Amino acid sequence: MASSTVAAGTAQAYTYTRPSGLDGGLLGLSTSGGTTTAGPRPHPHFFSGVLTQAAPAAAALLALADVAQTRYHQPRPTSFRDPVVTCNGDRLRMESFSACGGVYARLDVLEPAMDGDVHERGTTNVDVNGPLREALARVGGSDPLHLAVGAEELAVTTMDGAVVEKKVPLPDRWLRGFAEVQVITAGFDLRAELKAADAVRFMRSMPRGQREALWAVPAGRTLRLAPRPTAGAVCLAGSDRLRTMTPLLRFARALRVYGPSIADGTAPVSSVWELELPGMRYVLTLSPQHSRGFSGEGAVLDAISTDEAAGDADLLGALLSFEPRVEPDLLAERSGLSLSRTKSALTQLGTSGRVGFDTAEAAFFHRELPYDPARVANLNPRLRSARALVDEGAVRFTADDTAIVLSNGSERHVRFEEGGRETCTCQWWFDHRGERGPCKHVLAARIVRRDDQTAVEAVETVEAAR
């Protein structure tokens, strides 16, 4: 039986043929329902072989699991959501999200650390349980670790052959976070790279219990923390959220930090922290504030507000085949779409969990989140509200760059300014000043403006053809 989302949309059901386990040097990861190049599979079999770096791989898996069960803001007991694993052929990607929705973690096991056979490419959930965590914590030394991801012959002594079923809450904001992260990080660049010794010193010097945003500023071979942003700095919001990297420092080869362009006075923003391990990368993406999840960032809203993007996404989705790198130029050529439409369609695919973004390679990768894609795609309340305003005829343009939007009995004034910036007189814009995506009034005005421009262009095309 494959994993499926409960109809009420409040829980995720996982079904495994047996629990994952570590026995006699064999790490058997049991799979739940997922998608492969051959279509849906109840228990896909992706890989069997050897992890050539056992100790760092085991430690990184534990770190990934720690993120999945942690609520960094207002800590309290929470349900554990099993990691998502994607086999892209030359690598295994394992992803998790913190319970609070503010930390995204990914472990990329790359080709140099894998020696074995790839049976299928695709995405699934894998079972991570208490006994497995205890066993992973005891892995050490330089011996290779045999790995089976979904193999039929899993050699597990504890509860061997027993069916495992789990049902855990799956909040909408948690799902939206997957979409927001890939869109936000696609605009990041490498800001600093520290060698192993410098990375260890920096990580161990970070203050404990620091929840307010600090700024990591390149300083020679290392980083220094400052209370205010300067050009070239990277935001570090809640230093404790990097603590899962601490057990991995003994294996570290480098630390790389990615972020957007920063100017003086910039508000806190997201950042990516990547620890290079032997043949692997462990990546943490942090939300702009310790108490703030990714679900409300609004980064995806403009790209998914057109019917054109939805149609283009269907076309591109049919061309994907779990590639480790999705090349927009190649996709544009194969699909016949322009590069700009291809990039918008990739964003649309991200909203249903079908692509992620790898900052290390500055490239998208194909994966299919093992959750209901229709549910993920419809998890943008601001976009739904904006479309409702358009359907109600609530948007009226008084000039080319000014619109009045009637909402809840009040008029909201939207203005389009130079440089692609918009302002609104609503409370959302006053509170966030566009830092968490557009408000529903701006979105509604954008949709009407875009539709009007499309209609004018269509008339001009017809007249030119006469």
CSV table of N, CA, C and O in Angstrom, one decimal, residues 380-457:
chain,number,residue,atom,x,y,z
A,380,ASN,N,-1.9,28.4,-1.5
A,380,ASN,CA,-1.5,29.8,-1.5
A,380,ASN,C,-2.7,30.7,-1.3
A,380,ASN,O,-3.4,31.1,-2.2
A,381,PRO,N,-3.1,30.9,0.0
A,381,PRO,CA,-4.3,31.7,0.3
A,381,PRO,C,-4.4,33.1,-0.3
A,381,PRO,O,-5.4,33.5,-0.7
A,382,ARG,N,-3.2,33.7,-0.4
A,382,ARG,CA,-3.2,35.1,-0.9
A,382,ARG,C,-3.6,35.0,-2.4
A,382,ARG,O,-4.3,35.9,-2.9
A,383,LEU,N,-3.0,34.0,-3.1
A,383,LEU,CA,-3.4,33.9,-4.5
A,383,LEU,C,-4.8,33.6,-4.7
A,383,LEU,O,-5.5,34.1,-5.6
A,384,ARG,N,-5.4,32.7,-3.9
A,384,ARG,CA,-6.8,32.4,-4.0
A,384,ARG,C,-7.6,33.6,-3.8
A,384,ARG,O,-8.6,33.9,-4.5
A,385,SER,N,-7.3,34.4,-2.8
A,385,SER,CA,-8.0,35.6,-2.5
A,385,SER,C,-7.9,36.6,-3.6
A,385,SER,O,-8.9,37.3,-3.9
A,386,ALA,N,-6.7,36.7,-4.2
A,386,ALA,CA,-6.5,37.7,-5.3
A,386,ALA,C,-7.4,37.3,-6.5
A,386,ALA,O,-8.1,38.1,-7.1
A,387,ARG,N,-7.5,36.0,-6.8
A,387,ARG,CA,-8.3,35.6,-7.9
A,387,ARG,C,-9.8,35.8,-7.7
A,387,ARG,O,-10.5,36.1,-8.6
A,388,ALA,N,-10.1,35.6,-6.4
A,388,ALA,CA,-11.5,35.9,-6.0
A,388,ALA,C,-11.9,37.4,-6.2
A,388,ALA,O,-13.0,37.7,-6.7
A,389,LEU,N,-10.9,38.3,-5.9
A,389,LEU,CA,-11.1,39.7,-6.1
A,389,LEU,C,-11.3,40.0,-7.6
A,389,LEU,O,-12.1,40.8,-8.0
A,390,VAL,N,-10.5,39.4,-8.4
A,390,VAL,CA,-10.6,39.6,-9.9
A,390,VAL,C,-11.9,39.1,-10.4
A,390,VAL,O,-12.6,39.8,-11.2
A,391,ASP,N,-12.4,37.9,-9.9
A,391,ASP,CA,-13.6,37.4,-10.4
A,391,ASP,C,-14.8,38.3,-9.9
A,391,ASP,O,-15.8,38.3,-10.6
A,392,GLU,N,-14.7,38.9,-8.8
A,392,GLU,CA,-15.7,39.8,-8.3
A,392,GLU,C,-15.7,41.2,-9.0
A,392,GLU,O,-16.6,42.0,-8.7
A,393,GLY,N,-14.7,41.4,-9.8
A,393,GLY,CA,-14.7,42.7,-10.5
A,393,GLY,C,-14.3,43.8,-9.5
A,393,GLY,O,-14.6,45.0,-9.7
A,394,ALA,N,-13.5,43.5,-8.5
A,394,ALA,CA,-13.1,44.4,-7.5
A,394,ALA,C,-11.9,45.3,-7.8
A,394,ALA,O,-11.6,46.2,-7.0
A,395,VAL,N,-11.3,45.1,-9.0
A,395,VAL,CA,-10.1,45.9,-9.4
A,395,VAL,C,-10.5,46.9,-10.4
A,395,VAL,O,-11.1,46.5,-11.5
A,396,ARG,N,-10.2,48.1,-10.2
A,396,ARG,CA,-10.4,49.2,-11.1
A,396,ARG,C,-9.2,50.1,-11.3
A,396,ARG,O,-8.7,50.6,-10.3
A,397,PHE,N,-8.7,50.2,-12.5
A,397,PHE,CA,-7.5,51.0,-12.8
A,397,PHE,C,-8.0,52.5,-13.1
A,397,PHE,O,-8.9,52.7,-13.9
A,398,THR,N,-7.4,53.4,-12.3
A,398,THR,CA,-7.7,54.8,-12.5
A,398,THR,C,-6.6,55.5,-13.4
A,398,THR,O,-6.8,56.6,-13.8
A,399,ALA,N,-5.5,54.8,-13.6
A,399,ALA,CA,-4.4,55.2,-14.5
A,399,ALA,C,-3.6,54.0,-14.8
A,399,ALA,O,-3.8,52.9,-14.3
A,400,ASP,N,-2.6,54.2,-15.7
A,400,ASP,CA,-1.8,53.0,-16.1
A,400,ASP,C,-1.1,52.4,-15.0
A,400,ASP,O,-0.8,51.2,-15.0
A,401,ASP,N,-0.7,53.2,-14.0
A,401,ASP,CA,0.1,52.7,-12.9
A,401,ASP,C,-0.6,52.7,-11.5
A,401,ASP,O,0.0,52.6,-10.5
A,402,THR,N,-1.9,52.9,-11.5
A,402,THR,CA,-2.7,53.0,-10.3
A,402,THR,C,-4.0,52.3,-10.4
A,402,THR,O,-4.7,52.4,-11.3
A,403,ALA,N,-4.3,51.5,-9.3
A,403,ALA,CA,-5.5,50.7,-9.3
A,403,ALA,C,-6.2,50.8,-7.9
A,403,ALA,O,-5.5,51.0,-6.9
A,404,ILE,N,-7.5,50.8,-7.9
A,404,ILE,CA,-8.2,50.7,-6.6
A,404,ILE,C,-8.9,49.3,-6.5
A,404,ILE,O,-9.5,48.8,-7.5
A,405,VAL,N,-8.6,48.7,-5.4
A,405,VAL,CA,-9.1,47.3,-5.1
A,405,VAL,C,-10.1,47.4,-4.0
A,405,VAL,O,-9.8,47.8,-2.9
A,406,LEU,N,-11.4,47.0,-4.2
A,406,LEU,CA,-12.4,47.0,-3.2
A,406,LEU,C,-12.3,45.7,-2.5
A,406,LEU,O,-12.6,44.6,-3.0
A,407,SER,N,-12.0,45.8,-1.2
A,407,SER,CA,-11.8,44.5,-0.4
A,407,SER,C,-12.4,44.7,1.0
A,407,SER,O,-12.1,45.6,1.7
A,408,ASN,N,-13.4,43.8,1.3
A,408,ASN,CA,-14.0,43.9,2.7
A,408,ASN,C,-14.6,45.2,2.9
A,408,ASN,O,-14.6,45.7,4.1
A,409,GLY,N,-15.2,45.8,1.9
A,409,GLY,CA,-15.9,47.1,2.1
A,409,GLY,C,-15.0,48.3,2.1
A,409,GLY,O,-15.5,49.4,2.2
A,410,SER,N,-13.7,48.1,1.9
A,410,SER,CA,-12.7,49.2,1.9
A,410,SER,C,-11.9,49.3,0.6
A,410,SER,O,-11.7,48.3,0.0
A,411,GLU,N,-11.5,50.5,0.3
A,411,GLU,CA,-10.7,50.7,-0.9
A,411,GLU,C,-9.3,50.6,-0.6
A,411,GLU,O,-8.8,51.3,0.3
A,412,ARG,N,-8.5,49.8,-1.3
A,412,ARG,CA,-7.1,49.7,-1.2
A,412,ARG,C,-6.5,50.2,-2.5
A,412,ARG,O,-6.9,49.8,-3.6
A,413,HIS,N,-5.5,51.1,-2.3
A,413,HIS,CA,-4.9,51.8,-3.5
A,413,HIS,C,-3.5,51.1,-3.8
A,413,HIS,O,-2.6,51.1,-2.9
A,414,VAL,N,-3.4,50.6,-5.0
A,414,VAL,CA,-2.2,49.9,-5.4
A,414,VAL,C,-1.5,50.8,-6.5
A,414,VAL,O,-2.2,51.3,-7.4
A,415,ARG,N,-0.2,51.0,-6.3
A,415,ARG,CA,0.5,51.8,-7.3
A,415,ARG,C,1.7,51.0,-7.8
A,415,ARG,O,2.5,50.4,-7.0
A,416,PHE,N,1.9,51.0,-9.1
A,416,PHE,CA,3.0,50.3,-9.7
A,416,PHE,C,4.1,51.4,-10.0
A,416,PHE,O,3.9,52.4,-10.7
A,417,GLU,N,5.3,51.2,-9.4
A,417,GLU,CA,6.4,52.1,-9.5
A,417,GLU,C,7.5,51.6,-10.4
A,417,GLU,O,7.5,50.5,-10.8
A,418,GLU,N,8.4,52.5,-10.6
A,418,GLU,CA,9.5,52.1,-11.5
A,418,GLU,C,10.4,51.0,-10.8
A,418,GLU,O,10.5,50.9,-9.6
A,419,GLY,N,11.0,50.2,-11.7
A,419,GLY,CA,11.8,49.1,-11.2
A,419,GLY,C,11.0,47.9,-10.7
A,419,GLY,O,11.6,47.0,-10.1
A,420,GLY,N,9.7,47.8,-11.1
A,420,GLY,CA,8.9,46.7,-10.8
A,420,GLY,C,8.4,46.6,-9.4
A,420,GLY,O,7.9,45.6,-8.9
A,421,ARG,N,8.5,47.7,-8.6
A,421,ARG,CA,8.1,47.7,-7.2
A,421,ARG,C,6.6,48.2,-7.2
A,421,ARG,O,6.2,49.1,-8.0
A,422,GLU,N,5.8,47.6,-6.3
A,422,GLU,CA,4.4,48.1,-6.1
A,422,GLU,C,4.2,48.4,-4.6
A,422,GLU,O,5.0,47.9,-3.7
A,423,THR,N,3.3,49.3,-4.4
A,423,THR,CA,2.9,49.6,-3.0
A,423,THR,C,1.4,49.5,-2.9
A,423,THR,O,0.7,49.5,-3.8
A,424,CYS,N,0.9,49.3,-1.6
A,424,CYS,CA,-0.5,49.2,-1.3
A,424,CYS,C,-0.8,49.9,0.0
A,424,CYS,O,0.1,50.0,0.8
A,425,THR,N,-2.0,50.3,0.2
A,425,THR,CA,-2.4,51.0,1.4
A,425,THR,C,-3.0,50.0,2.4
A,425,THR,O,-3.5,50.4,3.4
A,426,CYS,N,-2.8,48.7,2.2
A,426,CYS,CA,-3.4,47.7,3.2
A,426,CYS,C,-2.4,47.5,4.3
A,426,CYS,O,-1.3,47.9,4.3
A,427,GLN,N,-2.9,46.8,5.4
A,427,GLN,CA,-2.2,46.6,6.6
A,427,GLN,C,-1.0,45.6,6.3
A,427,GLN,O,0.1,45.7,6.9
A,428,TRP,N,-1.2,44.6,5.4
A,428,TRP,CA,-0.2,43.7,5.1
A,428,TRP,C,1.1,44.4,4.5
A,428,TRP,O,2.2,44.1,4.9
A,429,TRP,N,0.8,45.3,3.6
A,429,TRP,CA,2.0,46.0,3.0
A,429,TRP,C,2.6,46.9,4.0
A,429,TRP,O,3.8,47.0,4.1
A,430,PHE,N,1.8,47.5,4.9
A,430,PHE,CA,2.4,48.4,5.9
A,430,PHE,C,3.3,47.6,6.9
A,430,PHE,O,4.3,48.1,7.3
A,431,ASP,N,2.8,46.4,7.2
A,431,ASP,CA,3.6,45.6,8.1
A,431,ASP,C,4.9,45.0,7.5
A,431,ASP,O,5.9,44.9,8.2
A,432,HIS,N,4.8,44.6,6.2
A,432,HIS,CA,6.0,43.9,5.7
A,432,HIS,C,6.7,44.6,4.5
A,432,HIS,O,7.8,44.2,4.1
A,433,ARG,N,6.1,45.6,4.0
A,433,ARG,CA,6.8,46.4,2.9
A,433,ARG,C,7.3,45.6,1.8
A,433,ARG,O,8.4,45.8,1.2
A,434,GLY,N,6.5,44.6,1.4
A,434,GLY,CA,6.9,43.7,0.3
A,434,GLY,C,7.9,42.7,0.6
A,434,GLY,O,8.3,41.9,-0.3
A,435,GLU,N,8.4,42.6,1.8
A,435,GLU,CA,9.5,41.6,2.2
A,435,GLU,C,9.0,40.2,2.2
A,435,GLU,O,9.8,39.3,2.2
A,436,ARG,N,7.7,40.0,2.3
A,436,ARG,CA,7.1,38.6,2.4
A,436,ARG,C,6.2,38.4,1.2
A,436,ARG,O,5.2,37.7,1.3
A,437,GLY,N,6.5,38.9,0.1
A,437,GLY,CA,5.7,38.7,-1.1
A,437,GLY,C,4.6,39.7,-1.2
A,437,GLY,O,4.3,40.5,-0.3
A,438,PRO,N,3.9,39.8,-2.4
A,438,PRO,CA,2.9,40.8,-2.6
A,438,PRO,C,1.6,40.4,-1.8
A,438,PRO,O,1.3,39.3,-1.5
A,439,CYS,N,0.9,41.5,-1.4
A,439,CYS,CA,-0.4,41.3,-0.7
A,439,CYS,C,-1.4,40.8,-1.8
A,439,CYS,O,-1.2,40.9,-3.0
A,440,LYS,N,-2.6,40.4,-1.3
A,440,LYS,CA,-3.7,40.0,-2.3
A,440,LYS,C,-4.1,41.1,-3.2
A,440,LYS,O,-4.5,40.8,-4.4
A,441,HIS,N,-4.1,42.3,-2.8
A,441,HIS,CA,-4.5,43.5,-3.6
A,441,HIS,C,-3.6,43.7,-4.7
A,441,HIS,O,-4.0,43.9,-5.9
A,442,VAL,N,-2.3,43.7,-4.4
A,442,VAL,CA,-1.2,43.8,-5.5
A,442,VAL,C,-1.3,42.7,-6.5
A,442,VAL,O,-1.3,42.9,-7.7
A,443,LEU,N,-1.5,41.4,-6.0
A,443,LEU,CA,-1.6,40.3,-6.9
A,443,LEU,C,-2.8,40.4,-7.8
A,443,LEU,O,-2.8,40.2,-9.0
A,444,ALA,N,-4.0,40.9,-7.2
A,444,ALA,CA,-5.2,41.0,-8.0
A,444,ALA,C,-5.0,42.1,-9.1
A,444,ALA,O,-5.4,41.9,-10.3
A,445,ALA,N,-4.3,43.2,-8.7
A,445,ALA,CA,-4.0,44.3,-9.7
A,445,ALA,C,-3.1,43.8,-10.8
A,445,ALA,O,-3.2,44.1,-12.0
A,446,ARG,N,-2.1,43.0,-10.4
A,446,ARG,CA,-1.2,42.4,-11.4
A,446,ARG,C,-1.9,41.5,-12.4
A,446,ARG,O,-1.6,41.6,-13.6
A,447,ILE,N,-2.8,40.7,-11.9
A,447,ILE,CA,-3.5,39.8,-12.8
A,447,ILE,C,-4.3,40.5,-13.8
A,447,ILE,O,-4.3,40.2,-15.0
A,448,VAL,N,-5.1,41.5,-13.3
A,448,VAL,CA,-5.9,42.3,-14.2
A,448,VAL,C,-5.1,43.1,-15.2
A,448,VAL,O,-5.4,43.2,-16.4
A,449,ARG,N,-4.0,43.7,-14.7
A,449,ARG,CA,-3.1,44.4,-15.6
A,449,ARG,C,-2.5,43.5,-16.7
A,449,ARG,O,-2.4,43.9,-17.9
A,450,ARG,N,-2.1,42.3,-16.3
A,450,ARG,CA,-1.5,41.4,-17.2
A,450,ARG,C,-2.5,40.9,-18.2
A,450,ARG,O,-2.3,40.8,-19.4
A,451,ASP,N,-3.8,40.6,-17.8
A,451,ASP,CA,-4.8,40.2,-18.7
A,451,ASP,C,-5.2,41.3,-19.7
A,451,ASP,O,-5.4,41.0,-20.9
A,452,ASP,N,-5.2,42.6,-19.2
A,452,ASP,CA,-5.5,43.7,-20.1
A,452,ASP,C,-4.4,43.8,-21.2
A,452,ASP,O,-4.7,44.1,-22.4
A,453,GLN,N,-3.1,43.7,-20.8
A,453,GLN,CA,-2.0,43.8,-21.7
A,453,GLN,C,-2.1,42.7,-22.8
A,453,GLN,O,-1.8,42.9,-23.9
A,454,THR,N,-2.4,41.5,-22.3
A,454,THR,CA,-2.5,40.3,-23.2
A,454,THR,C,-3.6,40.6,-24.2
A,454,THR,O,-3.5,40.3,-25.4
A,455,ALA,N,-4.8,41.1,-23.8
A,455,ALA,CA,-5.9,41.4,-24.7
A,455,ALA,C,-5.5,42.4,-25.7
A,455,ALA,O,-5.8,42.3,-26.9
A,456,VAL,N,-4.8,43.5,-25.3
A,456,VAL,CA,-4.4,44.5,-26.2
A,456,VAL,C,-3.4,44.0,-27.3
A,456,VAL,O,-3.5,44.2,-28.5
A,457,GLU,N,-2.5,43.1,-26.8
A,457,GLU,CA,-1.5,42.5,-27.7
A,457,GLU,C,-2.2,41.6,-28.7
A,457,GLU,O,-1.9,41.6,-29.9
